[in-house]
GROMACS .gro file of C-alpha atoms in nm:
model
  414
    1SER     CA    1   0.438  -3.998   0.205
    2THR     CA    2   0.091  -3.922   0.063
    3HIS     CA    3  -0.066  -4.199   0.273
    4ARG     CA    4   0.126  -4.078   0.577
    5ARG     CA    5  -0.009  -3.723   0.536
    6ARG     CA    6  -0.363  -3.855   0.487
    7GLY     CA    7  -0.332  -4.068   0.798
    8HIS     CA    8  -0.195  -3.774   0.992
    9ARG     CA    9  -0.488  -3.555   0.886
   10THR     CA   10  -0.732  -3.830   0.982
   11MET     CA   11  -0.579  -3.861   1.330
   12ARG     CA   12  -0.597  -3.486   1.383
   13ALA     CA   13  -0.963  -3.485   1.277
   14ILE     CA   14  -1.037  -3.769   1.520
   15GLU     CA   15  -0.863  -3.579   1.801
   16ARG     CA   16  -1.066  -3.267   1.730
   17LYS     CA   17  -1.386  -3.470   1.731
   18GLN     CA   18  -1.299  -3.638   2.061
   19ASN     CA   19  -1.201  -3.309   2.226
   20GLY     CA   20  -1.502  -3.129   2.087
   21SER     CA   21  -1.290  -2.852   1.931
   22PRO     CA   22  -1.379  -2.737   1.579
   23ARG     CA   23  -1.137  -2.633   1.311
   24PRO     CA   24  -0.983  -2.284   1.323
   25GLY     CA   25  -1.228  -2.026   1.195
   26CYS     CA   26  -1.523  -2.239   1.304
   27ALA     CA   27  -1.733  -2.273   1.616
   28ALA     CA   28  -1.983  -2.520   1.754
   29SER     CA   29  -2.347  -2.410   1.750
   30ALA     CA   30  -2.606  -2.496   2.016
   31ASP     CA   31  -2.723  -2.806   1.830
   32GLY     CA   32  -2.366  -2.935   1.787
   33ARG     CA   33  -2.312  -2.830   1.427
   34VAL     CA   34  -1.986  -2.665   1.319
   35VAL     CA   35  -2.038  -2.325   1.163
   36VAL     CA   36  -1.789  -2.077   1.023
   37VAL     CA   37  -1.735  -1.775   1.246
   38ALA     CA   38  -1.814  -1.460   1.052
   39HIS     CA   39  -1.601  -1.154   1.108
   40ASP     CA   40  -1.635  -0.794   1.008
   41PRO     CA   41  -1.412  -0.737   0.701
   42TRP     CA   42  -1.422  -0.363   0.778
   43PHE     CA   43  -1.283  -0.409   1.135
   44GLY     CA   44  -1.523  -0.155   1.281
   45PHE     CA   45  -1.475   0.107   1.011
   46PRO     CA   46  -1.794   0.230   0.843
   47ALA     CA   47  -1.858   0.040   0.522
   48PRO     CA   48  -1.889   0.271   0.220
   49GLU     CA   49  -2.203   0.264   0.013
   50LYS     CA   50  -2.003   0.212  -0.305
   51ASN     CA   51  -1.838  -0.130  -0.364
   52ASP     CA   52  -1.943  -0.253  -0.019
   53SER     CA   53  -2.097  -0.585  -0.123
   54CYS     CA   54  -1.832  -0.658  -0.388
   55LEU     CA   55  -1.538  -0.604  -0.155
   56ALA     CA   56  -1.697  -0.792   0.134
   57SER     CA   57  -1.787  -1.092  -0.081
   58SER     CA   58  -1.440  -1.094  -0.236
   59SER     CA   59  -1.282  -1.091   0.111
   60ARG     CA   60  -1.505  -1.375   0.234
   61ARG     CA   61  -1.428  -1.578  -0.076
   62LEU     CA   62  -1.053  -1.542  -0.019
   63ASP     CA   63  -1.091  -1.629   0.350
   64ALA     CA   64  -1.273  -1.948   0.253
   65ARG     CA   65  -0.993  -2.046   0.016
   66CYS     CA   66  -0.734  -1.980   0.287
   67ARG     CA   67  -0.920  -2.201   0.535
   68GLU     CA   68  -0.945  -2.475   0.275
   69PHE     CA   69  -0.573  -2.446   0.202
   70GLN     CA   70  -0.501  -2.475   0.573
   71ARG     CA   71  -0.735  -2.771   0.612
   72GLN     CA   72  -0.591  -2.962   0.318
   73HIS     CA   73  -0.239  -2.919   0.449
   74ASP     CA   74  -0.339  -2.996   0.807
   75ASP     CA   75  -0.181  -2.678   0.940
   76ASP     CA   76  -0.400  -2.610   1.242
   77ASP     CA   77  -0.099  -2.494   1.442
   78ALA     CA   78   0.022  -2.264   1.156
   79GLY     CA   79   0.362  -2.435   1.158
   80ARG     CA   80   0.390  -2.474   0.782
   81MET     CA   81   0.251  -2.127   0.718
   82ILE     CA   82   0.503  -1.972   0.956
   83ARG     CA   83   0.792  -2.143   0.778
   84ARG     CA   84   0.660  -1.984   0.452
   85GLY     CA   85   0.816  -2.205   0.190
   86ASP     CA   86   0.788  -2.126  -0.179
   87PHE     CA   87   0.450  -2.300  -0.206
   88VAL     CA   88   0.307  -2.102   0.087
   89ARG     CA   89   0.450  -1.775  -0.047
   90ALA     CA   90   0.291  -1.836  -0.387
   91PHE     CA   91  -0.047  -1.904  -0.228
   92VAL     CA   92  -0.037  -1.601   0.004
   93ARG     CA   93   0.068  -1.370  -0.281
   94THR     CA   94  -0.252  -1.457  -0.469
   95HIS     CA   95  -0.494  -1.509  -0.178
   96GLY     CA   96  -0.360  -1.353   0.142
   97VAL     CA   97  -0.428  -1.525   0.475
   98SER     CA   98  -0.744  -1.590   0.672
   99HIS     CA   99  -0.871  -1.351   0.935
  100GLU     CA  100  -0.813  -1.601   1.218
  101MET     CA  101  -0.448  -1.670   1.130
  102ARG     CA  102  -0.350  -1.312   1.044
  103PRO     CA  103  -0.228  -1.183   1.387
  104ARG     CA  104  -0.014  -1.488   1.456
  105LEU     CA  105   0.135  -1.499   1.107
  106TRP     CA  106   0.211  -1.128   1.106
  107LEU     CA  107   0.398  -1.162   1.434
  108ALA     CA  108   0.609  -1.446   1.296
  109TRP     CA  109   0.665  -1.319   0.941
  110SER     CA  110   0.754  -0.963   1.042
  111GLY     CA  111   1.017  -1.088   1.285
  112ALA     CA  112   0.835  -0.942   1.585
  113ASP     CA  113   0.852  -1.266   1.783
  114ALA     CA  114   1.228  -1.295   1.731
  115LYS     CA  115   1.282  -0.925   1.800
  116ARG     CA  116   1.087  -0.947   2.126
  117GLU     CA  117   1.289  -1.244   2.247
  118ALA     CA  118   1.623  -1.088   2.153
  119SER     CA  119   1.550  -0.744   2.302
  120VAL     CA  120   1.678  -0.658   2.647
  121THR     CA  121   1.399  -0.402   2.696
  122SER     CA  122   1.036  -0.507   2.705
  123TYR     CA  123   0.738  -0.302   2.596
  124ALA     CA  124   0.646  -0.227   2.958
  125GLU     CA  125   0.999  -0.103   3.033
  126ALA     CA  126   1.007   0.119   2.724
  127LEU     CA  127   0.673   0.266   2.827
  128ALA     CA  128   0.799   0.330   3.181
  129ASN     CA  129   1.111   0.504   3.046
  130ALA     CA  130   0.892   0.746   2.851
  131GLU     CA  131   0.801   0.931   3.171
  132SER     CA  132   1.162   1.034   3.231
  133ARG     CA  133   1.253   1.131   2.874
  134GLN     CA  134   1.241   1.510   2.883
  135ASP     CA  135   1.414   1.530   2.544
  136LEU     CA  136   1.107   1.376   2.379
  137LYS     CA  137   0.857   1.637   2.492
  138TYR     CA  138   0.816   1.763   2.137
  139CYS     CA  139   0.746   1.409   2.012
  140PHE     CA  140   0.492   1.347   2.286
  141ALA     CA  141   0.320   1.679   2.211
  142GLN     CA  142   0.296   1.585   1.842
  143ILE     CA  143   0.159   1.243   1.936
  144GLU     CA  144  -0.117   1.406   2.141
  145MET     CA  145  -0.217   1.620   1.844
  146ASP     CA  146  -0.226   1.321   1.610
  147LEU     CA  147  -0.425   1.083   1.832
  148GLU     CA  148  -0.773   1.199   1.736
  149ARG     CA  149  -0.667   1.262   1.376
  150THR     CA  150  -0.577   0.898   1.320
  151PHE     CA  151  -0.912   0.729   1.253
  152PRO     CA  152  -1.189   0.979   1.333
  153GLU     CA  153  -1.439   0.758   1.148
  154HIS     CA  154  -1.374   0.462   1.381
  155ALA     CA  155  -1.580   0.455   1.700
  156LYS     CA  156  -1.286   0.343   1.917
  157PHE     CA  157  -1.059   0.624   1.796
  158THR     CA  158  -1.296   0.916   1.839
  159GLU     CA  159  -1.267   1.163   2.129
  160GLY     CA  160  -1.283   0.958   2.447
  161GLY     CA  161  -1.256   0.631   2.254
  162GLU     CA  162  -1.123   0.325   2.430
  163ALA     CA  163  -0.841   0.271   2.178
  164LEU     CA  164  -0.683   0.617   2.214
  165PRO     CA  165  -0.496   0.541   2.541
  166ALA     CA  166  -0.350   0.225   2.384
  167LEU     CA  167  -0.245   0.421   2.076
  168ARG     CA  168  -0.078   0.685   2.294
  169ARG     CA  169   0.118   0.423   2.490
  170VAL     CA  170   0.236   0.238   2.178
  171LEU     CA  171   0.357   0.556   2.008
  172ARG     CA  172   0.536   0.681   2.319
  173ALA     CA  173   0.712   0.349   2.369
  174LEU     CA  174   0.810   0.349   2.002
  175SER     CA  175   0.960   0.698   2.029
  176VAL     CA  176   1.168   0.590   2.329
  177SER     CA  177   1.286   0.274   2.154
  178LEU     CA  178   1.383   0.449   1.830
  179THR     CA  179   1.593   0.712   2.004
  180SER     CA  180   1.746   0.463   2.248
  181THR     CA  181   1.856   0.204   1.993
  182ALA     CA  182   1.992   0.456   1.740
  183GLY     CA  183   2.367   0.484   1.721
  184ALA     CA  184   2.565   0.804   1.741
  185ALA     CA  185   2.561   0.846   1.362
  186GLU     CA  186   2.181   0.799   1.354
  187GLN     CA  187   2.087   1.039   1.631
  188ASN     CA  188   2.048   1.330   1.389
  189LEU     CA  189   1.842   1.122   1.146
  190ASN     CA  190   1.609   0.944   1.387
  191CYS     CA  191   1.377   1.194   1.550
  192GLY     CA  192   1.168   0.940   1.743
  193TYR     CA  193   0.829   1.014   1.590
  194VAL     CA  194   0.713   1.115   1.244
  195GLN     CA  195   0.360   1.188   1.137
  196GLY     CA  196   0.231   0.875   0.970
  197MET     CA  197   0.343   0.638   1.243
  198ASN     CA  198   0.010   0.698   1.416
  199TYR     CA  199  -0.172   0.536   1.121
  200LEU     CA  200   0.058   0.234   1.134
  201ALA     CA  201   0.010   0.191   1.509
  202GLY     CA  202  -0.367   0.242   1.492
  203PHE     CA  203  -0.406  -0.006   1.209
  204LEU     CA  204  -0.202  -0.272   1.390
  205LEU     CA  205  -0.406  -0.221   1.706
  206VAL     CA  206  -0.725  -0.277   1.509
  207VAL     CA  207  -0.599  -0.595   1.340
  208MET     CA  208  -0.430  -0.729   1.656
  209ASP     CA  209  -0.752  -0.678   1.852
  210GLU     CA  210  -0.591  -0.402   2.066
  211ARG     CA  211  -0.311  -0.624   2.198
  212GLU     CA  212  -0.061  -0.346   2.265
  213ASP     CA  213   0.247  -0.562   2.310
  214ASP     CA  214   0.200  -0.741   1.977
  215ALA     CA  215   0.121  -0.417   1.792
  216TYR     CA  216   0.429  -0.248   1.941
  217TRP     CA  217   0.674  -0.516   1.829
  218VAL     CA  218   0.526  -0.548   1.481
  219LEU     CA  219   0.540  -0.169   1.448
  220ARG     CA  220   0.906  -0.166   1.543
  221CYS     CA  221   0.981  -0.425   1.275
  222VAL     CA  222   0.795  -0.220   1.014
  223VAL     CA  223   0.976   0.105   1.099
  224GLU     CA  224   1.323  -0.029   1.175
  225ASP     CA  225   1.363  -0.338   0.957
  226MET     CA  226   1.114  -0.340   0.670
  227PHE     CA  227   1.119   0.029   0.572
  228PRO     CA  228   1.440   0.183   0.705
  229GLY     CA  229   1.484   0.543   0.599
  230PHE     CA  230   1.115   0.609   0.539
  231TYR     CA  231   1.076   0.782   0.873
  232ASP     CA  232   1.413   0.953   0.911
  233ALA     CA  233   1.458   1.328   0.902
  234GLY     CA  234   1.447   1.445   0.542
  235LEU     CA  235   1.259   1.132   0.421
  236GLY     CA  236   1.535   1.062   0.171
  237GLN     CA  237   1.445   0.699   0.105
  238LEU     CA  238   1.077   0.784   0.069
  239ARG     CA  239   1.147   1.049  -0.193
  240SER     CA  240   1.368   0.809  -0.386
  241ASP     CA  241   1.095   0.545  -0.392
  242LEU     CA  242   0.839   0.803  -0.504
  243ASP     CA  243   1.058   0.881  -0.805
  244THR     CA  244   1.083   0.508  -0.873
  245LEU     CA  245   0.704   0.470  -0.856
  246ASP     CA  246   0.654   0.759  -1.098
  247PHE     CA  247   0.906   0.616  -1.343
  248ARG     CA  248   0.756   0.266  -1.334
  249PHE     CA  249   0.409   0.408  -1.392
  250SER     CA  250   0.546   0.571  -1.707
  251ARG     CA  251   0.653   0.225  -1.827
  252VAL     CA  252   0.328   0.047  -1.736
  253SER     CA  253   0.081   0.314  -1.855
  254ARG     CA  254   0.259   0.543  -2.100
  255GLU     CA  255  -0.046   0.735  -2.220
  256ALA     CA  256  -0.184   0.800  -1.872
  257HIS     CA  257   0.158   0.915  -1.750
  258ALA     CA  258   0.210   1.136  -2.055
  259LYS     CA  259  -0.130   1.297  -2.007
  260LEU     CA  260  -0.047   1.381  -1.645
  261ASP     CA  261   0.295   1.507  -1.750
  262GLY     CA  262   0.134   1.734  -2.007
  263MET     CA  263  -0.072   1.889  -1.727
  264GLY     CA  264   0.235   1.939  -1.509
  265LEU     CA  265   0.129   1.656  -1.275
  266ALA     CA  266   0.302   1.342  -1.151
  267VAL     CA  267   0.176   1.053  -0.941
  268LYS     CA  268   0.456   1.110  -0.690
  269TYR     CA  269   0.288   1.436  -0.586
  270PHE     CA  270  -0.014   1.244  -0.454
  271THR     CA  271   0.125   0.906  -0.341
  272ALA     CA  272   0.363   0.994  -0.057
  273ARG     CA  273   0.109   0.870   0.196
  274TRP     CA  274   0.064   0.550  -0.003
  275LEU     CA  275   0.423   0.448   0.066
  276MET     CA  276   0.476   0.608   0.405
  277CYS     CA  277   0.157   0.461   0.554
  278CYS     CA  278   0.158   0.143   0.343
  279LEU     CA  279  -0.176   0.239   0.183
  280ILE     CA  280  -0.351   0.294   0.518
  281GLY     CA  281  -0.623   0.550   0.459
  282CYS     CA  282  -0.581   0.513   0.083
  283ALA     CA  283  -0.762   0.179   0.035
  284ARG     CA  284  -1.056  -0.002   0.193
  285MET     CA  285  -0.991  -0.239   0.482
  286PRO     CA  286  -1.064  -0.570   0.299
  287LEU     CA  287  -0.806  -0.475   0.036
  288LEU     CA  288  -0.567  -0.318   0.285
  289THR     CA  289  -0.534  -0.631   0.498
  290ARG     CA  290  -0.442  -0.832   0.188
  291VAL     CA  291  -0.176  -0.576   0.096
  292TRP     CA  292  -0.022  -0.615   0.441
  293ASP     CA  293  -0.035  -0.994   0.402
  294LEU     CA  294   0.188  -0.950   0.097
  295LEU     CA  295   0.419  -0.714   0.286
  296PHE     CA  296   0.475  -0.956   0.573
  297VAL     CA  297   0.504  -1.277   0.374
  298ASP     CA  298   0.796  -1.115   0.189
  299ALA     CA  299   0.924  -0.915   0.487
  300ASP     CA  300   1.248  -1.115   0.480
  301ARG     CA  301   1.309  -1.028   0.115
  302LYS     CA  302   1.218  -0.689  -0.034
  303PRO     CA  303   0.914  -0.533   0.137
  304ARG     CA  304   0.984  -0.197  -0.029
  305GLU     CA  305   0.947  -0.362  -0.367
  306THR     CA  306   0.619  -0.514  -0.250
  307ILE     CA  307   0.462  -0.181  -0.152
  308LEU     CA  308   0.586  -0.031  -0.480
  309ARG     CA  309   0.422  -0.313  -0.675
  310CYS     CA  310   0.096  -0.279  -0.482
  311SER     CA  311   0.087   0.097  -0.540
  312LEU     CA  312   0.173   0.048  -0.906
  313GLY     CA  313  -0.102  -0.213  -0.936
  314ILE     CA  314  -0.359   0.036  -0.806
  315LEU     CA  315  -0.239   0.301  -1.049
  316ALA     CA  316  -0.238   0.056  -1.341
  317LEU     CA  317  -0.599  -0.043  -1.271
  318GLN     CA  318  -0.690   0.326  -1.257
  319ALA     CA  319  -0.501   0.423  -1.574
  320PRO     CA  320  -0.804   0.396  -1.810
  321PHE     CA  321  -0.994   0.644  -1.594
  322ILE     CA  322  -0.696   0.880  -1.589
  323ARG     CA  323  -0.682   0.871  -1.970
  324ALA     CA  324  -1.055   0.943  -1.991
  325ALA     CA  325  -1.047   1.233  -1.744
  326GLU     CA  326  -1.165   1.558  -1.896
  327ASP     CA  327  -0.949   1.805  -1.704
  328MET     CA  328  -0.684   1.841  -1.436
  329ASN     CA  329  -0.926   1.821  -1.143
  330ALA     CA  330  -1.072   1.495  -1.271
  331SER     CA  331  -0.724   1.348  -1.318
  332VAL     CA  332  -0.621   1.439  -0.963
  333GLU     CA  333  -0.943   1.289  -0.827
  334CYS     CA  334  -0.873   0.965  -1.015
  335ILE     CA  335  -0.535   0.933  -0.844
  336ARG     CA  336  -0.660   1.022  -0.497
  337GLU     CA  337  -0.952   0.778  -0.511
  338ALA     CA  338  -0.764   0.503  -0.694
  339GLY     CA  339  -0.742   0.268  -0.396
  340ASN     CA  340  -1.103   0.321  -0.293
  341ASN     CA  341  -1.234   0.239  -0.640
  342ILE     CA  342  -1.103  -0.119  -0.644
  343ASP     CA  343  -1.389  -0.364  -0.586
  344ASN     CA  344  -1.224  -0.695  -0.684
  345ILE     CA  345  -0.941  -0.812  -0.459
  346ASP     CA  346  -0.870  -1.117  -0.677
  347ALA     CA  347  -0.807  -0.901  -0.983
  348PHE     CA  348  -0.585  -0.668  -0.783
  349LEU     CA  349  -0.371  -0.951  -0.643
  350GLN     CA  350  -0.338  -1.098  -0.992
  351ARG     CA  351  -0.226  -0.759  -1.125
  352VAL     CA  352   0.038  -0.733  -0.852
  353SER     CA  353   0.159  -1.085  -0.938
  354ASP     CA  354   0.190  -0.986  -1.304
  355LEU     CA  355   0.397  -0.683  -1.208
  356ARG     CA  356   0.631  -0.912  -1.016
  357GLU     CA  357   0.736  -1.068  -1.346
  358MET     CA  358   0.817  -0.733  -1.510
  359ASN     CA  359   1.175  -0.608  -1.532
  360PHE     CA  360   1.194  -0.231  -1.523
  361PRO     CA  361   1.499  -0.059  -1.675
  362THR     CA  362   1.720   0.141  -1.444
  363THR     CA  363   1.753   0.432  -1.687
  364ARG     CA  364   1.476   0.658  -1.802
  365SER     CA  365   1.365   0.653  -2.163
  366PRO     CA  366   1.270   0.968  -2.355
  367ALA     CA  367   0.936   1.103  -2.247
  368VAL     CA  368   0.632   1.056  -2.470
  369ASP     CA  369   0.503   1.374  -2.632
  370ALA     CA  370   0.161   1.432  -2.480
  371SER     CA  371   0.043   1.640  -2.776
  372THR     CA  372   0.061   1.338  -3.008
  373LEU     CA  373  -0.157   1.110  -2.795
  374ALA     CA  374  -0.522   1.039  -2.876
  375THR     CA  375  -0.765   1.063  -2.586
  376PRO     CA  376  -1.136   0.977  -2.564
  377ALA     CA  377  -1.213   1.345  -2.509
  378ARG     CA  378  -1.060   1.469  -2.833
  379LYS     CA  379  -0.810   1.364  -3.099
  380ARG     CA  380  -0.479   1.540  -3.084
  381ALA     CA  381  -0.281   1.563  -3.410
  382LYS     CA  382   0.065   1.702  -3.447
  383PHE     CA  383   0.057   2.058  -3.583
  384HIS     CA  384   0.221   2.119  -3.921
  385ALA     CA  385   0.277   2.479  -4.033
  386PRO     CA  386   0.108   2.565  -4.367
  387PRO     CA  387   0.329   2.655  -4.665
  388PRO     CA  388   0.414   3.024  -4.699
  389THR     CA  389   0.213   3.245  -4.936
  390PRO     CA  390   0.270   3.607  -5.051
  391ALA     CA  391  -0.018   3.723  -4.834
  392ARG     CA  392   0.110   3.530  -4.533
  393VAL     CA  393   0.461   3.662  -4.587
  394ALA     CA  394   0.328   4.017  -4.608
  395MET     CA  395   0.178   3.979  -4.256
  396THR     CA  396   0.525   3.969  -4.100
  397PRO     CA  397   0.749   4.273  -4.040
  398VAL     CA  398   1.025   4.131  -4.257
  399GLY     CA  399   0.774   4.028  -4.520
  400ASN     CA  400   0.624   4.375  -4.534
  401SER     CA  401   0.959   4.536  -4.630
  402THR     CA  402   1.040   4.261  -4.880
  403TRP     CA  403   0.702   4.288  -5.048
  404SER     CA  404   0.720   4.667  -5.069
  405ASN     CA  405   1.068   4.649  -5.222
  406LEU     CA  406   0.946   4.408  -5.488
  407VAL     CA  407   0.651   4.630  -5.574
  408ALA     CA  408   0.874   4.937  -5.593
  409PHE     CA  409   1.121   4.750  -5.816
  410PHE     CA  410   0.857   4.653  -6.074
  411PHE     CA  411   0.695   4.996  -6.076
  412ARG     CA  412   1.038   5.156  -6.122
  413ARG     CA  413   1.104   4.938  -6.425
  414ARG     CA  414   0.788   5.066  -6.588
   0.00000   0.00000   0.00000
């Protein structure tokens, strides 16, 4: 079979050479050479001054490995990647996928292709039905307010940007679909649109190169199939997962969690957007796209566990800085900027893979006493009360009367 695969790869290479078509991710230059097509790892977002070169180089390095993996397995048509066997899953969990294959693989792995074929209502029909839905006026009004709030730092999403009309259409069609497909028991839970969906839709439009139909179907799979309950009224499932994230952080980084607990803080107070928006707006784009690669490659298994592991991995990498924080404000800033401080995607993916092997107990253990923990700022020792003395006893109301009675007793004996 090894010789057969080698022969098959050789024939495919000969066909590409005869047709003049380079490998995926490559292009032919003017002098006939094949060069790798460079892409913007920031997808049009402004690159930050901090960690820019490290993140970009890490993303390019992973893209090169993904292209080499695809070349070695002769998967130009993405057939083997789409089937996502155990070997492919293991590779994607530690490397992600290449920029060129990402839109197609996301469509297949999320179930968007199957959902589109099985649906009786197309994206165009759902968008046309939005004009007659008077009961969704409140949703549409909220969508209009959230359009320019989505990605104000991106040129295409600013006031008058070319991506805003597409974002409006995708969100309106999603609101119609969510309220139309909900059963009678779900009508009170599904309100059609929840703040946070605009970030999901905008991100998918950016990655899908503004192909509205593809972004719409992937978005429906994320909201309906991958994270059910996250966007219902009351956000019950989201709150439950936030408690789970806080508890697991206490098991992974006991001292950091105990320090926050001693200040009256918890990571669940600051990470609701992490789960609800799948880290959009909480991490840089080169890292964020890899996180979504992990979400989709395991979309048929437990995507909620995947986003919990990714969030926990970010917190675990930030735990040393939380322990070294001097005060409450510094600790809160460490949590809020945790995703933006990661500059090595390889180390992050390895940390998430390590967390996959951990088994967390279902019951909570007794909390660690924060007053007994040693921190870099100062050493905290447990306080032991000094032994009582006559002078110390005399300083108390009861001690005063006892001491005076003893003095009176001895003087009376004289």
